[in-house]
CSV table of C-alpha atoms in Angstrom, one decimal:
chain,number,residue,atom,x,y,z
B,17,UNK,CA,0.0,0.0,0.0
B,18,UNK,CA,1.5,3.5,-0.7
B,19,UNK,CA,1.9,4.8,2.5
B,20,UNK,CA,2.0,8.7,0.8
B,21,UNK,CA,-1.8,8.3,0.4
B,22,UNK,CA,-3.2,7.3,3.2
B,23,UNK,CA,-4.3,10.3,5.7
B,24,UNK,CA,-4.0,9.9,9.3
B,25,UNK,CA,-7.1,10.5,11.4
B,26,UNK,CA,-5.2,13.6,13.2
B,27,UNK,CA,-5.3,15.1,9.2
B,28,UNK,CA,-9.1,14.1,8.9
B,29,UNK,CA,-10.2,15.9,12.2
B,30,UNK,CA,-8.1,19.0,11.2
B,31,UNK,CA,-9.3,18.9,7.7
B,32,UNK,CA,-13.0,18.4,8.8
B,33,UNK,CA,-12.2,21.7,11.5
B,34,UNK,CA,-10.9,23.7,9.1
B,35,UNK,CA,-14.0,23.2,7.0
B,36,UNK,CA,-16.4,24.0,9.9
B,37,UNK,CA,-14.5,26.8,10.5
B,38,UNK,CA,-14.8,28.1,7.1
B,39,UNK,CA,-18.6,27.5,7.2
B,40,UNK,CA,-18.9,29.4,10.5
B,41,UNK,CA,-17.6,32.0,9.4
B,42,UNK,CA,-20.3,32.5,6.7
B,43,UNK,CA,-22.6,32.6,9.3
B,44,UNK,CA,-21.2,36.4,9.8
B,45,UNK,CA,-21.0,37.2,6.3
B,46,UNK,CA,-24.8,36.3,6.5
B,47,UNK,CA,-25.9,38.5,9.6
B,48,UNK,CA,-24.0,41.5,10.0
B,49,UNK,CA,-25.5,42.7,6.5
B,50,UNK,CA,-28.8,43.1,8.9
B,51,UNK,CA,-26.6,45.0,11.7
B,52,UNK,CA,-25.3,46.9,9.6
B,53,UNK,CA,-27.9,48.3,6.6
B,54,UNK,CA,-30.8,47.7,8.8
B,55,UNK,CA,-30.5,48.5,12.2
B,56,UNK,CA,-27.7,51.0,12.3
B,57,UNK,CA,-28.5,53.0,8.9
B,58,UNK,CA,-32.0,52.5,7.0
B,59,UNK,CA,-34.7,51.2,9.5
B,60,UNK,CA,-34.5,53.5,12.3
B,61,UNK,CA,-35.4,56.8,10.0
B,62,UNK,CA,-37.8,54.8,7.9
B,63,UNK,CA,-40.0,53.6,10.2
B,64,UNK,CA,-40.1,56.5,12.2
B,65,UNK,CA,-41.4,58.3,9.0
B,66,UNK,CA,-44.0,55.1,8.5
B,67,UNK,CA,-45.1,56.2,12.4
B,68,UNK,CA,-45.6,59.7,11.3
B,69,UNK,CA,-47.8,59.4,8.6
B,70,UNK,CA,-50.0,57.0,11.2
B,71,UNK,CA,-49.9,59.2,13.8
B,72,UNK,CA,-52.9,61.8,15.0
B,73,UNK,CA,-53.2,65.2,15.0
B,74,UNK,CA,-50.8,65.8,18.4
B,75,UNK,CA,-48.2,63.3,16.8
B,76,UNK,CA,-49.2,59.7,18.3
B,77,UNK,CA,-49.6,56.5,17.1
B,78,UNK,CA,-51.7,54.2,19.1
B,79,UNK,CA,-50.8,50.6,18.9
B,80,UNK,CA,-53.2,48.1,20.8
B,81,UNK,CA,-54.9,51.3,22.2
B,82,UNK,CA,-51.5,52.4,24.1
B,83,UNK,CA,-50.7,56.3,22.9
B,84,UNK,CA,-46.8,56.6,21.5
B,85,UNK,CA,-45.0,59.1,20.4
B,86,UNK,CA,-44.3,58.5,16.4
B,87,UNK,CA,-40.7,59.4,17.1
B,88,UNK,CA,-40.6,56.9,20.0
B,89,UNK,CA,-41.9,54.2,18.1
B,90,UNK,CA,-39.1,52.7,16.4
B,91,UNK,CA,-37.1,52.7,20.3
B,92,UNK,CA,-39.7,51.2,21.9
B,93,UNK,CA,-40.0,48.0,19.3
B,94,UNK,CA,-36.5,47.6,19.9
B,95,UNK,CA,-36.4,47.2,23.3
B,96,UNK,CA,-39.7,44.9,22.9
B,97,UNK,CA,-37.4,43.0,21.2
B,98,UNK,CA,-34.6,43.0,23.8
B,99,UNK,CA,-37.2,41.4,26.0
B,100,UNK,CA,-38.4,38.4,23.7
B,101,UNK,CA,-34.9,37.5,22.7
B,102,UNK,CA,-34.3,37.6,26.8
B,103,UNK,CA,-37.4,35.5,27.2
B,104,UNK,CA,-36.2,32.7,24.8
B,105,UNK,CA,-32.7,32.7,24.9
B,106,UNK,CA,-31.9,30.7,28.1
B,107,UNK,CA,-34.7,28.1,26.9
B,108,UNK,CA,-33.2,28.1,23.7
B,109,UNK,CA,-29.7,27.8,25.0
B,110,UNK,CA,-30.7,25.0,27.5
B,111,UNK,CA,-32.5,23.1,24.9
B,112,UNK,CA,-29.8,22.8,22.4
B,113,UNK,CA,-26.6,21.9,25.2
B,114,UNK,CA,-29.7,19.0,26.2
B,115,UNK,CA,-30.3,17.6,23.0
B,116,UNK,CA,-26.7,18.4,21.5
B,117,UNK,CA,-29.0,19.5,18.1
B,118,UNK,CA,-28.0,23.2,17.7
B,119,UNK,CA,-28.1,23.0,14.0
B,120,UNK,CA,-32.0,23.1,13.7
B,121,UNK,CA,-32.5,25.4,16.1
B,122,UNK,CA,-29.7,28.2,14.5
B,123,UNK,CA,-31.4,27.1,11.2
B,124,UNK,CA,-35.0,28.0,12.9
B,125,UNK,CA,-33.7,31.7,14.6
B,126,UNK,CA,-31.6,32.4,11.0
B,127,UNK,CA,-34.8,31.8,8.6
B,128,UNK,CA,-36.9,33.5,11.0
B,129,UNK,CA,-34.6,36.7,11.0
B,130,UNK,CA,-34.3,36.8,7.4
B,131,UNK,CA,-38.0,36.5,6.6
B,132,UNK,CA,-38.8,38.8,8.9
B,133,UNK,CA,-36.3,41.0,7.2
B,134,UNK,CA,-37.4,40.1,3.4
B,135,UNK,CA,-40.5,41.2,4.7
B,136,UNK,CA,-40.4,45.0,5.0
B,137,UNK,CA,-40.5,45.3,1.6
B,138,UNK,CA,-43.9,45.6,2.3
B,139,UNK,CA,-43.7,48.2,4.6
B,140,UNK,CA,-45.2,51.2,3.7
B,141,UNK,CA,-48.0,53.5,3.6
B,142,UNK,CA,-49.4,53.9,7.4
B,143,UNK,CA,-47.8,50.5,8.0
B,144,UNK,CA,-46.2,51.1,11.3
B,145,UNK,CA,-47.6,47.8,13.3
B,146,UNK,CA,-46.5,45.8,10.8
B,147,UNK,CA,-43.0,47.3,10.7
B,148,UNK,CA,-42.8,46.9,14.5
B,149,UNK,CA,-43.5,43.5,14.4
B,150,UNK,CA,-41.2,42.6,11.9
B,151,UNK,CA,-38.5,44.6,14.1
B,152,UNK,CA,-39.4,42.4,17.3
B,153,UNK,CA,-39.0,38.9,15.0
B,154,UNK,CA,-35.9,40.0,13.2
B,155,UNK,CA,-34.1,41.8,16.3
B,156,UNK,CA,-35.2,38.6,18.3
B,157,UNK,CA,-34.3,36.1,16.2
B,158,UNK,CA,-31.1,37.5,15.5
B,159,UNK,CA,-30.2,37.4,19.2
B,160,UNK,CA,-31.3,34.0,19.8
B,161,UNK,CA,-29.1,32.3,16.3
B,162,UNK,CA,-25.9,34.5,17.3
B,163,UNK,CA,-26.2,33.3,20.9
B,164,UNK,CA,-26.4,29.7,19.4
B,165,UNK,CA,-23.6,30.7,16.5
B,166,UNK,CA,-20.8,32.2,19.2
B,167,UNK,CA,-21.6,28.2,20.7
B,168,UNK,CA,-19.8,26.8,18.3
B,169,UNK,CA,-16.4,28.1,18.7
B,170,UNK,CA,-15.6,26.0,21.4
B,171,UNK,CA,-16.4,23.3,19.6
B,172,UNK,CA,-14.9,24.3,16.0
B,173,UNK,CA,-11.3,25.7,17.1
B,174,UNK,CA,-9.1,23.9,19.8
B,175,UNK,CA,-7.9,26.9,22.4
B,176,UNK,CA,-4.7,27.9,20.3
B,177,UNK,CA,-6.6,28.9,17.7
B,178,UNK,CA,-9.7,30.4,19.1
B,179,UNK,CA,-8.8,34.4,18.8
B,180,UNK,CA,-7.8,33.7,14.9
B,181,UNK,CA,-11.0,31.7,14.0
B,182,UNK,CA,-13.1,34.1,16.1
B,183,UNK,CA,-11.5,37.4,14.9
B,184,UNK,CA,-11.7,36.3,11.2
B,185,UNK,CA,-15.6,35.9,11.7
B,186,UNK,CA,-15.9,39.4,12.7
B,187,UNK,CA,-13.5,40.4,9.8
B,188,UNK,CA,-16.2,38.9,7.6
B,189,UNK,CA,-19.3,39.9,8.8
B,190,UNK,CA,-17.5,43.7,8.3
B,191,UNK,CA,-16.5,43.1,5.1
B,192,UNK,CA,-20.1,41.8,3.9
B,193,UNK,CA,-22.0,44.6,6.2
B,194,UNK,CA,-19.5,47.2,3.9
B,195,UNK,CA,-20.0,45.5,0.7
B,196,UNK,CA,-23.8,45.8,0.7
B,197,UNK,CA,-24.0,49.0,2.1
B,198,UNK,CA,-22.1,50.2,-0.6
B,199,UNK,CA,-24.4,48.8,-3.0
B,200,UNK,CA,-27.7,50.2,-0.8
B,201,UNK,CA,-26.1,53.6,-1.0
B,202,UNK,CA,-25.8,53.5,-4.9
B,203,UNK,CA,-29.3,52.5,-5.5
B,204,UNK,CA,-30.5,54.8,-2.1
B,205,UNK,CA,-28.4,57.7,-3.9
B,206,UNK,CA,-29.2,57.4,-7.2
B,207,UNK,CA,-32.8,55.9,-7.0
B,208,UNK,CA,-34.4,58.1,-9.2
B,209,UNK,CA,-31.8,57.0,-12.4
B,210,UNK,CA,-33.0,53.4,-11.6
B,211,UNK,CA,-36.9,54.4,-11.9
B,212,UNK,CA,-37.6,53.8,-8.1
B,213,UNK,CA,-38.6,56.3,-5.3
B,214,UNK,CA,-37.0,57.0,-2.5
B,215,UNK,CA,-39.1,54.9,-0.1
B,216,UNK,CA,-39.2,52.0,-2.6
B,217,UNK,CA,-35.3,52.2,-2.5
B,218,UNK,CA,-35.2,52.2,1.2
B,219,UNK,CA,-37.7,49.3,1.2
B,220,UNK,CA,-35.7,47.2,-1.6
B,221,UNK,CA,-32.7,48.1,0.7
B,222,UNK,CA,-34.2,46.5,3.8
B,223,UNK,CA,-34.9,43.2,1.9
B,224,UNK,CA,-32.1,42.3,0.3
B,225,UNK,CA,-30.5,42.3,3.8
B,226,UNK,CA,-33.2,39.7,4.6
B,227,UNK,CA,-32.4,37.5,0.9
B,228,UNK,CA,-28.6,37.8,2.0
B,229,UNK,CA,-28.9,36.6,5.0
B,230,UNK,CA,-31.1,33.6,4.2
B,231,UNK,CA,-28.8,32.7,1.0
B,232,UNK,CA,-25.8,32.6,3.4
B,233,UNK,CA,-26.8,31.3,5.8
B,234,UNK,CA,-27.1,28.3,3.9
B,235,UNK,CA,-23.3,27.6,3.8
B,236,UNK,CA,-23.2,27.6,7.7
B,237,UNK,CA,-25.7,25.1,7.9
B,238,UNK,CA,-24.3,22.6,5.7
B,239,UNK,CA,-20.7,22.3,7.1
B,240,UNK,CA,-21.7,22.6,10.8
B,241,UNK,CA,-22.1,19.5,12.9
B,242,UNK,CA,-24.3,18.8,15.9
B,243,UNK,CA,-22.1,17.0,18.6
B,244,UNK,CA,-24.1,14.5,20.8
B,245,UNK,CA,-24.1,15.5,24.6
B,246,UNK,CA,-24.8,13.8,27.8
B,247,UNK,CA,-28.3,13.8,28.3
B,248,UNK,CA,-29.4,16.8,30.8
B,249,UNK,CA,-32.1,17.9,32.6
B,250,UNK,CA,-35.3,19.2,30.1
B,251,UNK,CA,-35.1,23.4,30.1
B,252,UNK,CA,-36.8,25.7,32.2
B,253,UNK,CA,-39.0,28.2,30.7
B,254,UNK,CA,-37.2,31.6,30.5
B,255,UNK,CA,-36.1,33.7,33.5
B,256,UNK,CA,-36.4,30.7,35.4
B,257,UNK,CA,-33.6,28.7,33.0
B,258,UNK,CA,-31.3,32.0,33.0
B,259,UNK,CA,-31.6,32.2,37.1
B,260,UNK,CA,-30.8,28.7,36.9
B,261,UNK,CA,-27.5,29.5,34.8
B,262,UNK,CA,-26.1,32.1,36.4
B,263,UNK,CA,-26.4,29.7,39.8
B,264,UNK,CA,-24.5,27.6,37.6
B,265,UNK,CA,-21.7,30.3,37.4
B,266,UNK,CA,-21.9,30.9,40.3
B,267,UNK,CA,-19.6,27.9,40.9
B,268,UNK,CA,-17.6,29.7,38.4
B,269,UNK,CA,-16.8,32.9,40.1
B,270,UNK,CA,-13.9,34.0,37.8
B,271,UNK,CA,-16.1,33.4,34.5
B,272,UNK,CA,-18.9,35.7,35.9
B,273,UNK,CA,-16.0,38.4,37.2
B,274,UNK,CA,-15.0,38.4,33.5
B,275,UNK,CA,-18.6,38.3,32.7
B,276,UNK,CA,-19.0,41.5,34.5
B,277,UNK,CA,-16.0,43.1,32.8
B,278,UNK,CA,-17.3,42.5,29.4
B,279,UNK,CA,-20.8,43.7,30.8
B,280,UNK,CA,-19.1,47.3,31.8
B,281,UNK,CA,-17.1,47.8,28.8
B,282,UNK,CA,-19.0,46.2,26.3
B,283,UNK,CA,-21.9,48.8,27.4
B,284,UNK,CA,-19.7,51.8,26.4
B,285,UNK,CA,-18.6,50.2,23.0
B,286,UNK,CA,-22.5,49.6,22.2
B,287,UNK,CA,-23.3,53.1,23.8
B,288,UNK,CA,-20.7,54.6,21.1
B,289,UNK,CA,-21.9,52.9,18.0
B,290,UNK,CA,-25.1,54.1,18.9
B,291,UNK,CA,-24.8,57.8,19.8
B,292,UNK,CA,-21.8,58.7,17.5
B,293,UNK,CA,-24.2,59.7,14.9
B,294,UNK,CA,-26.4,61.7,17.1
B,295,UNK,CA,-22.6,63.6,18.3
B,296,UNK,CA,-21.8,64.2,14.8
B,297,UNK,CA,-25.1,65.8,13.2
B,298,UNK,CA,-25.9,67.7,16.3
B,299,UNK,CA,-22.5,68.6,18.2
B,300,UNK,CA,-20.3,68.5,15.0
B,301,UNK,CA,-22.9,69.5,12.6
B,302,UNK,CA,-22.3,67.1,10.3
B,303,UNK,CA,-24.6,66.1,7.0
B,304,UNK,CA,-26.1,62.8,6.7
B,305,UNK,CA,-24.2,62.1,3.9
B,306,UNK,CA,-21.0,62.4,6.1
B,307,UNK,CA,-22.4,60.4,8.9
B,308,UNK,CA,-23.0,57.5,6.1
B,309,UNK,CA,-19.5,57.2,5.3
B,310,UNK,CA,-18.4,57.9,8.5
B,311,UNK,CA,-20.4,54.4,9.1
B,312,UNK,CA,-19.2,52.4,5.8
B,313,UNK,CA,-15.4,53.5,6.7
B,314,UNK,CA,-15.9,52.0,10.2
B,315,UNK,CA,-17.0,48.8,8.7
B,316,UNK,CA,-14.1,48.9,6.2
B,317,UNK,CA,-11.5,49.3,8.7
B,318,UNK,CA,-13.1,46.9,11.4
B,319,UNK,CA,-12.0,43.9,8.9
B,320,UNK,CA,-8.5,45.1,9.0
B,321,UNK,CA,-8.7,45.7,13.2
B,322,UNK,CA,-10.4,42.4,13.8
B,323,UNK,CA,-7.2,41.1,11.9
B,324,UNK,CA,-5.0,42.9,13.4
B,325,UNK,CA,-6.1,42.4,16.9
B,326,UNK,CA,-6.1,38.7,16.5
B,327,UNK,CA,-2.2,39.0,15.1
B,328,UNK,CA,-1.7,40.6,18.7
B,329,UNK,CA,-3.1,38.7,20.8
B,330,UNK,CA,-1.3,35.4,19.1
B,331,UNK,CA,1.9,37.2,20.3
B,332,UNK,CA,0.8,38.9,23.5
B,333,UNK,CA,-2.6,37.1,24.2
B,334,UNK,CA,-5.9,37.7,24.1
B,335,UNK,CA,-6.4,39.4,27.9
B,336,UNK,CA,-3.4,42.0,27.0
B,337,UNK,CA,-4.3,43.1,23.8
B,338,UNK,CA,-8.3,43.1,25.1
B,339,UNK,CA,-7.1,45.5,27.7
B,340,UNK,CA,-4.5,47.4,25.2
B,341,UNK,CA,-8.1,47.6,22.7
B,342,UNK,CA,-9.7,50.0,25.8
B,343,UNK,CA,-7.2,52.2,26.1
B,344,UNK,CA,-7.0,53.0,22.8
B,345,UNK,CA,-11.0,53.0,22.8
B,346,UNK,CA,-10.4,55.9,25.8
B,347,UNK,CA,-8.1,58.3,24.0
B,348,UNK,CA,-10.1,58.3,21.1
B,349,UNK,CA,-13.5,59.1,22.8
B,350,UNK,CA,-11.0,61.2,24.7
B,351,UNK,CA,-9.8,63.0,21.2
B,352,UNK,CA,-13.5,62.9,20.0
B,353,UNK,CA,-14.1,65.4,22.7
B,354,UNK,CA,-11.8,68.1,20.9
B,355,UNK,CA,-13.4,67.8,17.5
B,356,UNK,CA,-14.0,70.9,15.9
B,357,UNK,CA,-17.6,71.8,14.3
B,358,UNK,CA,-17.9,71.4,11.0
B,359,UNK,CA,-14.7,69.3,10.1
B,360,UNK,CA,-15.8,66.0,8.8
B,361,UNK,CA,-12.0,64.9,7.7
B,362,UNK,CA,-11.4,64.9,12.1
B,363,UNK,CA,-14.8,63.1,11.9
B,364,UNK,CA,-13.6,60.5,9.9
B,365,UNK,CA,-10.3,60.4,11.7
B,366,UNK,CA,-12.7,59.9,14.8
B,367,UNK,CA,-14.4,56.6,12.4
B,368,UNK,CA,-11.2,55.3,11.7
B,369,UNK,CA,-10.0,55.2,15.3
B,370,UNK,CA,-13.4,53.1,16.4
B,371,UNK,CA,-13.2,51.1,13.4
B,372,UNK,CA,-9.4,49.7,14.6
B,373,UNK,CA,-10.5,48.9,17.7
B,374,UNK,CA,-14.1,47.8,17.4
B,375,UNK,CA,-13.9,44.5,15.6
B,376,UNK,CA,-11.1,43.5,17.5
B,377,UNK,CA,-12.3,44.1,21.0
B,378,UNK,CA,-15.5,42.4,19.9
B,379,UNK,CA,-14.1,39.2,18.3
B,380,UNK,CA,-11.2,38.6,21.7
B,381,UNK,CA,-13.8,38.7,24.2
B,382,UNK,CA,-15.7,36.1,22.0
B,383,UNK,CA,-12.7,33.9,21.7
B,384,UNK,CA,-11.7,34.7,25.7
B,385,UNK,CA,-15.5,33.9,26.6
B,386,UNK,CA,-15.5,30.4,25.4
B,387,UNK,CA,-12.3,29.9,27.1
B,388,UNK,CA,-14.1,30.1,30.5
B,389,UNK,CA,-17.3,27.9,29.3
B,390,UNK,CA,-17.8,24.6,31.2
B,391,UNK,CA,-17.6,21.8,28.5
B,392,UNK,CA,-21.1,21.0,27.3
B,393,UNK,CA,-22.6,24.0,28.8
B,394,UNK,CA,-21.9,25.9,26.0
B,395,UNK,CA,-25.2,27.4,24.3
B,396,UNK,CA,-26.2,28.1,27.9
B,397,UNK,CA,-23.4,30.3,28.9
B,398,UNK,CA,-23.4,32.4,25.9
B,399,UNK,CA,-26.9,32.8,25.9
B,400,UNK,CA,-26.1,34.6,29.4
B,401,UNK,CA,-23.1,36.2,27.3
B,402,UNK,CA,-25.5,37.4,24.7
B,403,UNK,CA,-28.1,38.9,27.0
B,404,UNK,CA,-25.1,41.0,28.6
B,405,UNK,CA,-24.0,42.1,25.2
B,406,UNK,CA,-27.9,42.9,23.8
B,407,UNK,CA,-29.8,43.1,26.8
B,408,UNK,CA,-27.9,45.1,29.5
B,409,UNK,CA,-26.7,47.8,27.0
B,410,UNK,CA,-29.0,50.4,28.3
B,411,UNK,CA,-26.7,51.5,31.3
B,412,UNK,CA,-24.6,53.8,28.6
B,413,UNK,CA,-27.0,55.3,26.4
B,414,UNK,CA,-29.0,56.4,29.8
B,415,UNK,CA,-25.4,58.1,31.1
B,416,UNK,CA,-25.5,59.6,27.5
B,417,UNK,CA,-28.9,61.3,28.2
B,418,UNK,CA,-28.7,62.4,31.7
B,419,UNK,CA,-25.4,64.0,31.0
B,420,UNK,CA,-26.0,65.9,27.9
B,421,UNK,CA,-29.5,67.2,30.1
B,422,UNK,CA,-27.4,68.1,33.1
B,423,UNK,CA,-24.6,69.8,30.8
B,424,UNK,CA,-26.7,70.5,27.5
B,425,UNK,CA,-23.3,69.3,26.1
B,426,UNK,CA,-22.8,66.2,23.7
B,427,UNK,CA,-19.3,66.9,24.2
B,428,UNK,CA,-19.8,66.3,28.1
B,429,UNK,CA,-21.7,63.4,26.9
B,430,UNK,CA,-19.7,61.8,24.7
B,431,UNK,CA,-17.0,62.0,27.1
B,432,UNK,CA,-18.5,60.8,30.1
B,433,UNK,CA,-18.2,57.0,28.4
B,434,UNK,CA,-14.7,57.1,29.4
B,435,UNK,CA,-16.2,55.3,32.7
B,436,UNK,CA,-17.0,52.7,30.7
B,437,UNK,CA,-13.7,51.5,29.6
B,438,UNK,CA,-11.4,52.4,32.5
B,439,UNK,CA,-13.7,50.4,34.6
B,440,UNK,CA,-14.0,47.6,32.3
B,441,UNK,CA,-10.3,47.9,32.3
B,442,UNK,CA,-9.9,47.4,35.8
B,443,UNK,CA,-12.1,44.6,36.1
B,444,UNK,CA,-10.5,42.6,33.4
B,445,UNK,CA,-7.2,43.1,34.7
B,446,UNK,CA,-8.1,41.7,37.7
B,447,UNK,CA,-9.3,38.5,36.2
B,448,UNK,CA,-6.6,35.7,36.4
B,449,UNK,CA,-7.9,34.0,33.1
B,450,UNK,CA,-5.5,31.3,33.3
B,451,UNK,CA,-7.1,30.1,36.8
B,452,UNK,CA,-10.3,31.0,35.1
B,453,UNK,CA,-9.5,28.6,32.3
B,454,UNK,CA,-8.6,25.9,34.7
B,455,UNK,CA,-11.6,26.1,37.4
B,456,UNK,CA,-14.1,25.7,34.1
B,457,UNK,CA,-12.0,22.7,32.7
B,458,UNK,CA,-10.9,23.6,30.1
B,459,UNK,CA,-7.0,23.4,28.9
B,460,UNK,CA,-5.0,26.0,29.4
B,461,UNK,CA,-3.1,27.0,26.2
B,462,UNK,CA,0.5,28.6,26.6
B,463,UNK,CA,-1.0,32.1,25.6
B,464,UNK,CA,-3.7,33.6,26.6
């Protein structure tokens, strides 16, 4: 027999990784484009203007007989949203480390997301009821299938090569959230040489995020594997099965001290992707054009950060270079203070600086996260993970407000999210990961 041929089974495994891997990463590709176009640039606006042609005479809107602000709307449906995904999470979490079958149910959260998001074309007119419910489904079911995709990792990359993998997913759900922006903003720019109005365009931009995300999502779902688990206990329904898991960590001190860490600082870097347009049109005076940009050069050079950053941390670790990510996230909210009016070129000087850092910081707490996971518990614990990243977030943005009514300054504001990161800072460095590491169970690689 010719020896040269025959692959050992340490080449299978790491040829059959690799190829998960790859189709994780896809799973990215296929979500962020809802992120990004979506949340952060079209919906907001749009459905805001849906709730204004709805509303009454004094400017409300009146769903299920309860008065709302028009402007308010589009706010309120997300945090509606915050709660459901809360609500179902930790049963979904619990019910997919029981049964081992997290496939189906990431399938089940994905196609959910994207229908609901191929489904705003239909939203116009006085159609503000239907555009909240479809923000609830989408925003929801996006929660629920990244909280089941970040489960994965431990399971698709051995600790060595958890910041790489993890870091290179972020890189491509930037690149995909800047590809089709750019092609929204043609056809959003220029929508009267294509023959469409401007609220058609919007609408055809909102559902091709929900197409792209359900075509790619595809590739995830056929390269992924279920892995069969111990049976457990059945799940508990909602705020019960979450109560349950934090007890769980609770046997786990250091993985909830890190938890808290990521809870503090994470809040400030969601806090600044939010409110940084608000600075620049109202502080910095800044067109919308500009701010649009400003939000496609940010995803650009977030695929080169979340590179970079996992480059570092293979030499220095992920811990170091997670704590080297907020101080740089503190001079520039630090510089951002000192922006003149009126300049966009500082503006997108200010971009670039949260674009390096952003991916990064993002993808090593991912990687650092499923470090500190008990083995087998691991849609569980990042369905805790995911809550702190989508449903705790509201701790920054309040700051945010109470400071720019006690000052009247969005400079003050924008400044007083510094908290954020030095006392995430503190908190991590405080963490000893590599005991952390240890009292889950988990190996403890030689750099971390």
């Amino acid at each position: 027999m010719d020896t040269d041929t025959v692959r050992s089974p340490a080449a299978d495994d790491s040829a059959g990784r690799r190829r998960e891997q790859r189709g994780w990463y896809f799973y990215d590709w296929a979500c962020s484009v809802y992120s990004t176009s979506v949340l952060t640039v079209f919906l907001g606006p749009y459905l805001t203007s849906v709730a204004e042609a709805a509303a009454d005479a004094d400017g409300f809107v009146h769903p299920l007989g309860v008065p709302v602000r028009a402007g308010s709307f589009f706010a309120y449906a997300v945090s509606l949203s915050v709660v459901v995904a809360v609500l179902v999470m930790p049963l979904v979490g619990a019910a997919a480390d029981r049964t081992g079958r997290k496939k189906p149910l990431l399938a089940a959260a994905a196609y959910t997301g994207a229908a609901a998001t191929a489904g705003m074309f239909f939203l116009d007119g006085d159609r503000y009821l239907l555009g909240g419910l479809l923000l609830v489904a989408a925003n929801a079911a996006q929660s629920v299938a990244m909280m089941l995709y970040n489960s994965y990792l431990p399971q698709i990359a051995p600790p060595e090569e958890r910041d790489a993998v993890s870091s290179r997913g972020w890189a491509f759900g930037y690149a995909a959230g800047a590809l089709v922006l750019v092609a929204n903003l043609v056809l959003y720019t220029g929508h009267e040489s294509f023959g469409v109005s401007e609220g058609m365009a919007v609408r055809i931009c909102l559902a091709s995020a929900g197409l792209w995300w359900g075509a790619f999502a595809l590739i995830p779902l056929r390269r992924l594997r279920d892995r069969r688990t111990p049976a457990r206990e059945a799940a508990l329904p909602g705020f019960r099965q979450l109560a349950a898991t934090v007890r769980d960590m609770r046997r786990h001190p250091l993985t909830l001290a890190f938890l808290l860490a990521y809870l503090v600082y994470n809040d400030g870097i969601q806090t600044v992707i939010s409110q940084a347009s608000v600075y620049g049109s109202k502080e910095l005076r800044l067109g919308q054009s500009t701010l649009i940009v400003a939000v496609l050069l940010v995803q650009v050079l977030a695929v080169a950060g979340a590179l970079l950053l996992g480059r570092l941390a293979r030499r220095y670790g992920a811990k170091r270079t997670i704590l080297g990510s907020l101080v740089a996230w503190t001079l520039t909210l630090a510089a951002g203070y000192f922006l003149p009016a009126g300049a966009p070129g500082w503006f997108f000087v200010l971009a670039a600086g949260i674009g390096l850092v952003l991916g990064g910081s993002q993808a090593l707490s991912r990687s650092l996260f499923s470090q500190l996971v008990p083995p087998g518990k691991e849609a569980e614990y990042f369905s805790a993970y995911e809550i702190s990243d989508r449903g705790l977030s509201w701790l920054g943005p309040l700051l945010f407000g109470l400071t720019y009514q006690l000052t009247g300054s969005y400079r003050d504001a924008i400044v007083s999210l510094v908290g954020f990161f030095v006392l995430g800072f503190v908190l991590l460095a405080r963490v000893p990961v590599r005991r952390a590491i240890a009292d889950a169970g988990n190996p403890v690689p030689q750099r971390i």
